[in-house]
Tab-separated table of C-alpha atoms and ligand atoms in Angstrom:
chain	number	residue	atom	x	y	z
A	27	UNK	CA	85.915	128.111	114.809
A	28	UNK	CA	86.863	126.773	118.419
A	29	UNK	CA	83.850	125.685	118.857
A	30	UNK	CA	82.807	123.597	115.247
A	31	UNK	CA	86.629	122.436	115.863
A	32	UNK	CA	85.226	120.834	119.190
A	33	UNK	CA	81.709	119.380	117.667
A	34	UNK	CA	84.042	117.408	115.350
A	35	UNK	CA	85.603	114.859	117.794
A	36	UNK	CA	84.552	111.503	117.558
A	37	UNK	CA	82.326	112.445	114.334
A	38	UNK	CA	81.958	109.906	111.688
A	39	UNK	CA	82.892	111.048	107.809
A	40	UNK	CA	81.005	108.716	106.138
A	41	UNK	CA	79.471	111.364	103.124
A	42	UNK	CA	80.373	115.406	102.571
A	43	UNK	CA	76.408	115.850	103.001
A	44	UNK	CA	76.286	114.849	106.924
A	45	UNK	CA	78.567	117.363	107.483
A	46	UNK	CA	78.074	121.562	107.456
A	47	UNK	CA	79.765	124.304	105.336
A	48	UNK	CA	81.820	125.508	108.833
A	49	UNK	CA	82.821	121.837	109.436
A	50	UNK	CA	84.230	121.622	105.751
A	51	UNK	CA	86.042	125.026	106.373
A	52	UNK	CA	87.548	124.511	109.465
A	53	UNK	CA	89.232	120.797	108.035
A	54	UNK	CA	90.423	122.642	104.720
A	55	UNK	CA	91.842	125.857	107.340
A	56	UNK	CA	93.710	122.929	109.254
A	57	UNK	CA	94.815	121.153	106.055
A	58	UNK	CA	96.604	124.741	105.317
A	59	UNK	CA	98.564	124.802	108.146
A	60	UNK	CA	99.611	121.395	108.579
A	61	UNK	CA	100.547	121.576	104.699
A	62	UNK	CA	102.395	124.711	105.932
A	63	UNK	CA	104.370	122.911	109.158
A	64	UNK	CA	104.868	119.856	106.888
A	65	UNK	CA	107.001	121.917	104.182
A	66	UNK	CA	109.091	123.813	107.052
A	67	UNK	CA	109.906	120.607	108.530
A	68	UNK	CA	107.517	121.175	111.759
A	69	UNK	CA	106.445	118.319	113.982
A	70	UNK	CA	102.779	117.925	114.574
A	71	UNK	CA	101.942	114.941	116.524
A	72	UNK	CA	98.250	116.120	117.256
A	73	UNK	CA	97.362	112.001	117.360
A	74	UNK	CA	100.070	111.045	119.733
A	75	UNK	CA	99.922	107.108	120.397
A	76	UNK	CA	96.229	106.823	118.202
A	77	UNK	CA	95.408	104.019	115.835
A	78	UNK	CA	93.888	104.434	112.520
A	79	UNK	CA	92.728	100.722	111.367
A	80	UNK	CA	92.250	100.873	107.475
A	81	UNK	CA	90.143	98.410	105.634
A	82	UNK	CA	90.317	97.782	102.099
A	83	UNK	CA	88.296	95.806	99.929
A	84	UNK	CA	89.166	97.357	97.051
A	85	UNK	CA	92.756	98.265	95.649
A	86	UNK	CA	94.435	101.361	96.477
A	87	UNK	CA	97.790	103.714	95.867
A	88	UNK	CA	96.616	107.489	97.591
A	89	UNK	CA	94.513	106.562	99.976
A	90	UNK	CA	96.325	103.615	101.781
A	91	UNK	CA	99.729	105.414	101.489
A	92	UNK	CA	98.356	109.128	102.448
A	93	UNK	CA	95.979	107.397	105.409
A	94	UNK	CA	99.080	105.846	106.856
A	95	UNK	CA	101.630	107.911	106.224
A	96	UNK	CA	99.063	111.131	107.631
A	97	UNK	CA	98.521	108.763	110.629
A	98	UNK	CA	102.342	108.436	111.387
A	99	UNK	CA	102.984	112.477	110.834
A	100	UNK	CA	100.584	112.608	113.339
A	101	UNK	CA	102.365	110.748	115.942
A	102	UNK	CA	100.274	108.077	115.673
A	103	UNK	CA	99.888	104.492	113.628
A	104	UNK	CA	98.174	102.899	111.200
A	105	UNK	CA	97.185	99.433	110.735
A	106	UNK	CA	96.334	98.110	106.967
A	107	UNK	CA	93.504	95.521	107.023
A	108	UNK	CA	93.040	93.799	104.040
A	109	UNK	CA	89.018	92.886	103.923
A	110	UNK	CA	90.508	88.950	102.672
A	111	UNK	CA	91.912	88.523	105.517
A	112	UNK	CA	89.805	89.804	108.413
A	113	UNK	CA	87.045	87.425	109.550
A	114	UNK	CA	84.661	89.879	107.504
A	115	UNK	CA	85.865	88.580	104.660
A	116	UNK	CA	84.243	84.918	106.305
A	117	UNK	CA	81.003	86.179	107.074
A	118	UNK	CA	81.609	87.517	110.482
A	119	UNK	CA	78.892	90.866	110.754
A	120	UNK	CA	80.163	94.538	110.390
A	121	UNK	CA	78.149	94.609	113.744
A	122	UNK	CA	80.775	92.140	115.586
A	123	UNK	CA	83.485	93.753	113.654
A	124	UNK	CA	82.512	97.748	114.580
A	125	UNK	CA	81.958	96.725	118.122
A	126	UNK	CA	85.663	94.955	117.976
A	127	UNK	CA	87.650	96.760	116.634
A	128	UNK	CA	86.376	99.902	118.706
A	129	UNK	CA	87.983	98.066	121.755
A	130	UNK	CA	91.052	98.463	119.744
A	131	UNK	CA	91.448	101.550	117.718
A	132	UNK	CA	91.080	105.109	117.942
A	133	UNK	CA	89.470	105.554	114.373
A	134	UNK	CA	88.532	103.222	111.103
A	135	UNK	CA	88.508	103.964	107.780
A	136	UNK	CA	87.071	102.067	105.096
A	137	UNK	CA	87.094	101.248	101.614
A	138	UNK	CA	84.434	99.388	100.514
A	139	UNK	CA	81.454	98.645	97.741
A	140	UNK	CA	78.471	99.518	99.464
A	141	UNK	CA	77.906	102.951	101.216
A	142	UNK	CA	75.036	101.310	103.373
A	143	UNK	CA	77.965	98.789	104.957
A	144	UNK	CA	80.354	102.001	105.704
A	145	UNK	CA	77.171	103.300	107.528
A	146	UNK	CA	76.004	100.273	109.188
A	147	UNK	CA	79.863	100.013	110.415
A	148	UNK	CA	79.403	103.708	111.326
A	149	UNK	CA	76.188	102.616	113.588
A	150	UNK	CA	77.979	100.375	115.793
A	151	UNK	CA	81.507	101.820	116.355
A	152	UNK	CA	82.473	103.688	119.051
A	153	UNK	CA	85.111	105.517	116.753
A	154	UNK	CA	84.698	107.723	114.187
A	155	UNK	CA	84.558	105.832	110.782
A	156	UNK	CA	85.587	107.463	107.852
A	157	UNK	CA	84.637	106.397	104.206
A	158	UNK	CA	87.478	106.381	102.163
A	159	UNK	CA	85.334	105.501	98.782
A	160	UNK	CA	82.327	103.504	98.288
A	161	UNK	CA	80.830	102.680	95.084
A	162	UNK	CA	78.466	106.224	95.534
A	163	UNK	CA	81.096	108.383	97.211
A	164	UNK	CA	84.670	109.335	97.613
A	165	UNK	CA	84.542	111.910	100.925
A	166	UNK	CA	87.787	112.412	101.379
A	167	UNK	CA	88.956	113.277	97.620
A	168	UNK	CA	86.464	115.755	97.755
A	169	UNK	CA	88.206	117.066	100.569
A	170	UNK	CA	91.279	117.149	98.539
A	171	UNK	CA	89.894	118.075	95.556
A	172	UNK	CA	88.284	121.740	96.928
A	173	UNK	CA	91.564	122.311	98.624
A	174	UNK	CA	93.510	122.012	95.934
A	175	UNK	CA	91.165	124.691	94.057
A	176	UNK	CA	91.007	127.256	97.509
A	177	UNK	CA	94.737	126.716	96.979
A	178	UNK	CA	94.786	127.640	93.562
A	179	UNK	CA	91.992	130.521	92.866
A	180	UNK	CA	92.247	131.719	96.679
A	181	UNK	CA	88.351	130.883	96.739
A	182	UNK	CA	85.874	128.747	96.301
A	183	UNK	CA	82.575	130.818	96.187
A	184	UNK	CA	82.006	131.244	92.622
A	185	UNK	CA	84.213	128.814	90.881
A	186	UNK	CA	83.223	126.942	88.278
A	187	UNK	CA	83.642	123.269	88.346
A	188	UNK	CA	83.055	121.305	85.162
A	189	UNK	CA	83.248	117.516	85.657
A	190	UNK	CA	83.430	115.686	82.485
A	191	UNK	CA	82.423	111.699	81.909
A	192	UNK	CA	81.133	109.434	84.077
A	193	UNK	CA	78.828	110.538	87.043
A	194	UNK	CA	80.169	108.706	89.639
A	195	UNK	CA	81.146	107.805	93.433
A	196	UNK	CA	83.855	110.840	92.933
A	197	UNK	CA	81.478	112.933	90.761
A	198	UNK	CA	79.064	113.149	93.661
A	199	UNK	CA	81.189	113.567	96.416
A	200	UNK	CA	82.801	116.652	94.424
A	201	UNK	CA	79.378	118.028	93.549
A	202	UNK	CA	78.239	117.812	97.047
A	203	UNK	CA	81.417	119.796	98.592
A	204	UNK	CA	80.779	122.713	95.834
A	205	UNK	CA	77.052	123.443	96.938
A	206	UNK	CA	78.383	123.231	100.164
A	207	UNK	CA	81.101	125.660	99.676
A	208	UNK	CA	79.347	128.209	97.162
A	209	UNK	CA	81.275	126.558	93.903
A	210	UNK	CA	79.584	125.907	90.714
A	211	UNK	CA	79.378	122.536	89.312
A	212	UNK	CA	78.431	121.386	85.726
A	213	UNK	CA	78.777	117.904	85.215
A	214	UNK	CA	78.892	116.822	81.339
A	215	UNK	CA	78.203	113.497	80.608
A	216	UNK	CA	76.304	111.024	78.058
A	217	UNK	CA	73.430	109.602	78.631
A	218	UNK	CA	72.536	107.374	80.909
A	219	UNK	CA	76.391	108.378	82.595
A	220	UNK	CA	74.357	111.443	85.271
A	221	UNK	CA	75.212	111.285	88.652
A	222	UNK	CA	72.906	109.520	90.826
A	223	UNK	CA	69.119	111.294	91.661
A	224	UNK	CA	70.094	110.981	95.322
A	225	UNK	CA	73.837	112.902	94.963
A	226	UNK	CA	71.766	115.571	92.354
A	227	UNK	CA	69.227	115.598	95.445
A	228	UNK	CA	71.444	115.975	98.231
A	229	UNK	CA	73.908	118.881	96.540
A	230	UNK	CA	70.818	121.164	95.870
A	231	UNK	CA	69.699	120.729	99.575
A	232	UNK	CA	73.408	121.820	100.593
A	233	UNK	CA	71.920	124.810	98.104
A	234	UNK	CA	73.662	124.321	95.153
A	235	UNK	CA	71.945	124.233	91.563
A	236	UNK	CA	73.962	121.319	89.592
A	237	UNK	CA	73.945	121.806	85.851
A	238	UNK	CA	73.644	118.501	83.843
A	239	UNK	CA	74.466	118.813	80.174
A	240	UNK	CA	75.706	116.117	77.460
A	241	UNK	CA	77.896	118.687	75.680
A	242	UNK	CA	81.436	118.712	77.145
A	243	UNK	CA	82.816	121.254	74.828
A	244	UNK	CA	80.077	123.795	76.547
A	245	UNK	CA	80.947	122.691	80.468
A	246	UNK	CA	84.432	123.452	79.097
A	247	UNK	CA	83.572	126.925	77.946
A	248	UNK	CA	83.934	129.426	81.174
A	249	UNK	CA	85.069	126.419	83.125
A	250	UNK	CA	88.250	127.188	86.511
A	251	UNK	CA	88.760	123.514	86.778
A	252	UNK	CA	88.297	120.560	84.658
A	253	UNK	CA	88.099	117.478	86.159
A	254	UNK	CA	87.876	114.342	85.404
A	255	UNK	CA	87.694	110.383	86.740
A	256	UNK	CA	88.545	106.835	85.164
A	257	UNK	CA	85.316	105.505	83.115
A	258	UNK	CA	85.249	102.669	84.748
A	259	UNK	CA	85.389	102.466	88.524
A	260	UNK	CA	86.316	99.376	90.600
A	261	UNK	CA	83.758	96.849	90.629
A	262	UNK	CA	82.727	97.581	86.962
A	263	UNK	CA	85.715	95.945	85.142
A	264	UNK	CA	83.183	93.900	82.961
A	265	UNK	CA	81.577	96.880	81.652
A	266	UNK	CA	84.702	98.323	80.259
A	267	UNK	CA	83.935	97.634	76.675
A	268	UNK	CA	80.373	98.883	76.951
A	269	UNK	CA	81.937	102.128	78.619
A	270	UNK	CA	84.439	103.194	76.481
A	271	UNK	CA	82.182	103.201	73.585
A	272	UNK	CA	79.685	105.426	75.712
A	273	UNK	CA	81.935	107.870	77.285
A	274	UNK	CA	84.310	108.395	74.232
A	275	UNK	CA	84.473	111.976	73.108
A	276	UNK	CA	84.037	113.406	76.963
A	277	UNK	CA	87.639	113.256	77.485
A	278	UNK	CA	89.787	115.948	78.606
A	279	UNK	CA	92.226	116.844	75.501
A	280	UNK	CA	94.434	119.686	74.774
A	281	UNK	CA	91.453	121.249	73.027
A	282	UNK	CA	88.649	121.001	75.614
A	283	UNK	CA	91.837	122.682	77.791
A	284	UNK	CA	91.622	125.444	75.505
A	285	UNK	CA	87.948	125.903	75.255
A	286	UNK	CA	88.270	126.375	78.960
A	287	UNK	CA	91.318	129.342	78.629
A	288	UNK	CA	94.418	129.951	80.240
A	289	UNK	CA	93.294	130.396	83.805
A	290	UNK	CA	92.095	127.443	83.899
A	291	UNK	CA	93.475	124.093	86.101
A	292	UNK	CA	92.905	120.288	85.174
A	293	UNK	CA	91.791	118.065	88.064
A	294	UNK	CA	91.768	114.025	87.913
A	295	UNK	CA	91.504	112.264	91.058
A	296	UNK	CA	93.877	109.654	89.768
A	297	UNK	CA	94.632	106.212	89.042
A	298	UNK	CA	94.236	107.949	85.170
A	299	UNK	CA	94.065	106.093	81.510
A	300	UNK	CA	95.829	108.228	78.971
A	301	UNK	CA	94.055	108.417	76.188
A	302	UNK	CA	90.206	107.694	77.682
A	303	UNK	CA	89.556	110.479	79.951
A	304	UNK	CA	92.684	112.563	79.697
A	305	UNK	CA	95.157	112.979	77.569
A	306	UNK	CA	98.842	112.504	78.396
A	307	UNK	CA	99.883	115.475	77.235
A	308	UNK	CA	96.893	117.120	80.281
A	309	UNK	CA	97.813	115.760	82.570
A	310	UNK	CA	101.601	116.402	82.558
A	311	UNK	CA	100.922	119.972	81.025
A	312	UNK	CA	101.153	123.357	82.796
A	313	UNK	CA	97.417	123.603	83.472
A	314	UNK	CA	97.499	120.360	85.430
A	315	UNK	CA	96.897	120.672	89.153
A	316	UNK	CA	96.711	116.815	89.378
A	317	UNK	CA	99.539	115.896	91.202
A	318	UNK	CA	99.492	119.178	93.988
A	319	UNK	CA	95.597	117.019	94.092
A	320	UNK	CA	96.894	114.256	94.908
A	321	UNK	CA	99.550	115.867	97.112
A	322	UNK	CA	96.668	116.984	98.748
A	323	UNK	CA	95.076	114.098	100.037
A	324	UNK	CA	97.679	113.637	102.341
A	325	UNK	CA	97.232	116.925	104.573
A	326	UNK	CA	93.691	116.644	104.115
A	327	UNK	CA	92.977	113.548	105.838
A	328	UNK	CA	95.738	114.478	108.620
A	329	UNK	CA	93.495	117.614	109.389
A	330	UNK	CA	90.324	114.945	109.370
A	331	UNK	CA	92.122	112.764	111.783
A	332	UNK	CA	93.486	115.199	114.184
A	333	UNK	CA	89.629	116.883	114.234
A	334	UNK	CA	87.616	113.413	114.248
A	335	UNK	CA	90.207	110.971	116.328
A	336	UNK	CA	89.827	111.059	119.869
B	402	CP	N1	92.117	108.796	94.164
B	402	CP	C1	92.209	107.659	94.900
B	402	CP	O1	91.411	107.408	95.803
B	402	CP	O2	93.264	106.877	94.576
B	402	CP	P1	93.537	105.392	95.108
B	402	CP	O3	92.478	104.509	94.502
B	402	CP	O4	94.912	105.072	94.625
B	402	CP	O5	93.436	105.381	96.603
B	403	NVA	N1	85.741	106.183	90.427
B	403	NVA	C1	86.949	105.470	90.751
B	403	NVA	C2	87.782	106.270	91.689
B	403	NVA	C3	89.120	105.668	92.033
B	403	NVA	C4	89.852	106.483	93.047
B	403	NVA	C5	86.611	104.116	91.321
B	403	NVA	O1	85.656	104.024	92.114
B	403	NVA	O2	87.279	103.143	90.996
């Protein structure tokens, strides 16, 4: 493990795909043990005196709170740029801004629209850039997200990962990270709501076999986690109407919970819409692993910083 440890510095996160099953392993195996030092009141400054620069161009609650408070339990700092406001916002290139802001900081995370601008800023920065959601991906949930269910089944290989509604940015990521890590992953969806042909493409070549079904009561059946995501991402707000008519009946109620049994754990990478995808009653109820999830973001993305920051 020393040595994939080592291979990580400086490393860009910009999609789960770029980076190998050991790589994924050895972030979770450090998200463990800082999780562990965090709860007996340990100091771990592994980033002593680094700078994590975070631009946002969309909103955020988990991400810009866990990124910066994970920066500062680190020993280090992090600096919220709001896209608006930086010169970017004006037209300046991500070229001149990578190329910047690498004089500056130690690493750069982004939040963003397009995936091809978090790679193009990715290209020119002497940092490591890390995505932290595009309109295609959501990395670091994913990192989050198979944590939580390591942390919960003691295992990934084998679990069975249902994903119900839309096929999106956090869909992907998710399905990625299982072929990766020897999960299952059914995603149940209407029509027209599939993940994208590229994420589909790119989980099989990580040597997974997605399932694709429109039926969510049988991606519930035999399901270990049920997860879920808001039906209409950021940047889609005028689609809402269109979208709840499409996706209604794929959201995770009491029964789909039971169709699923017992064992089973609910997953929703959060901001959620009672009523749409979950129910209320879900997501507060004892098969919710939502908010240990979201916990979970936090000592993720410490362990990707203190591998990836210089
Ligand atoms: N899950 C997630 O990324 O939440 P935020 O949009 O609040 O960052
Ligand atoms: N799919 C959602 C995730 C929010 C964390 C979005 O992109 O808005």
């Amino acid at each position: 493990m020393a040595a994939v440890t080592e291979s990580l510095k400086g490393r860009h996160f910009t999609l789960v795909a770029d980076w190998s099953r050991d790589e994924l392993l050895a972030v979770l195996g450090l998200a463990d043990d800082l999780k562990e030092r965090r709860h007996r009141g340990e100091e771990h400054h592994l980033l002593p005196g680094r700078t994590l620069g975070m631009i946002f161009q969309k909103s955020s609650t988990r991400t810009r709170v866990s990124f910066e408070v994970g920066i500062a339990e680190l020993g280090g700092h992090g600096l919220y740029l709001a896209a608006s406001d930086l010169q970017l916002g004006r037209g300046e290139t991500l070229r001149d801004t990578a190329t910047v802001l690498s004089r500056y900081l130690h690493g750069l995370m982004i939040r963003t629209f397009a995936q091809a601008d978090v790679e193009e800023l990715a290209r020119h920065a002497t940092i490591p850039v890390i995505n932290g959601l595009t309109d295609s991906s959501h990395p670091c949930q994913a990192l989050a997200d198979v944590m939580t269910i390591r942390e919960r089944f003691g295992r990934l290989e084998g679990v069975r990962v249902a994903f119900l509604g839309d096929g999106n940015n956090v869909c992907a990521s998710l399905m990625v990270a299982c072929a990766k890590l020897g999960a299952e992953f059914v995603a149940a969806t209407p029509d027209g709501y599939e993940p994208e042909e590229r994420a589909l493409e790119l989980a099989r070549e990580a040597g997974g076999s997605p399932e694709l079904t429109d039926d969510p009561r049988a991606a519930a059946e035999g399901a270990d986690a049920l997860y879920t995501d808001v039906w209409t991402s950021m940047g889609q707000e005028e689609e809402r109407e269109r979208r709840l008519k499409d996706l209604w009946g794929f959201g995770i109620d009491e029964e789909l919970v039971r169709l699923a049994g017992e064992n089973a754990i609910v997953l929703h990478c959060l901001p959620a819409h009672y009523g749409e995808e979950i129910a209320e009653s879900v997501l507060y109820g004892p098969q919710s692993a939502v908010w240990d999830q979201a916990e979970n973001r936090l000592h993720s993305q410490k362990a990707l910083m203190a591998l990836v920051m210089p």
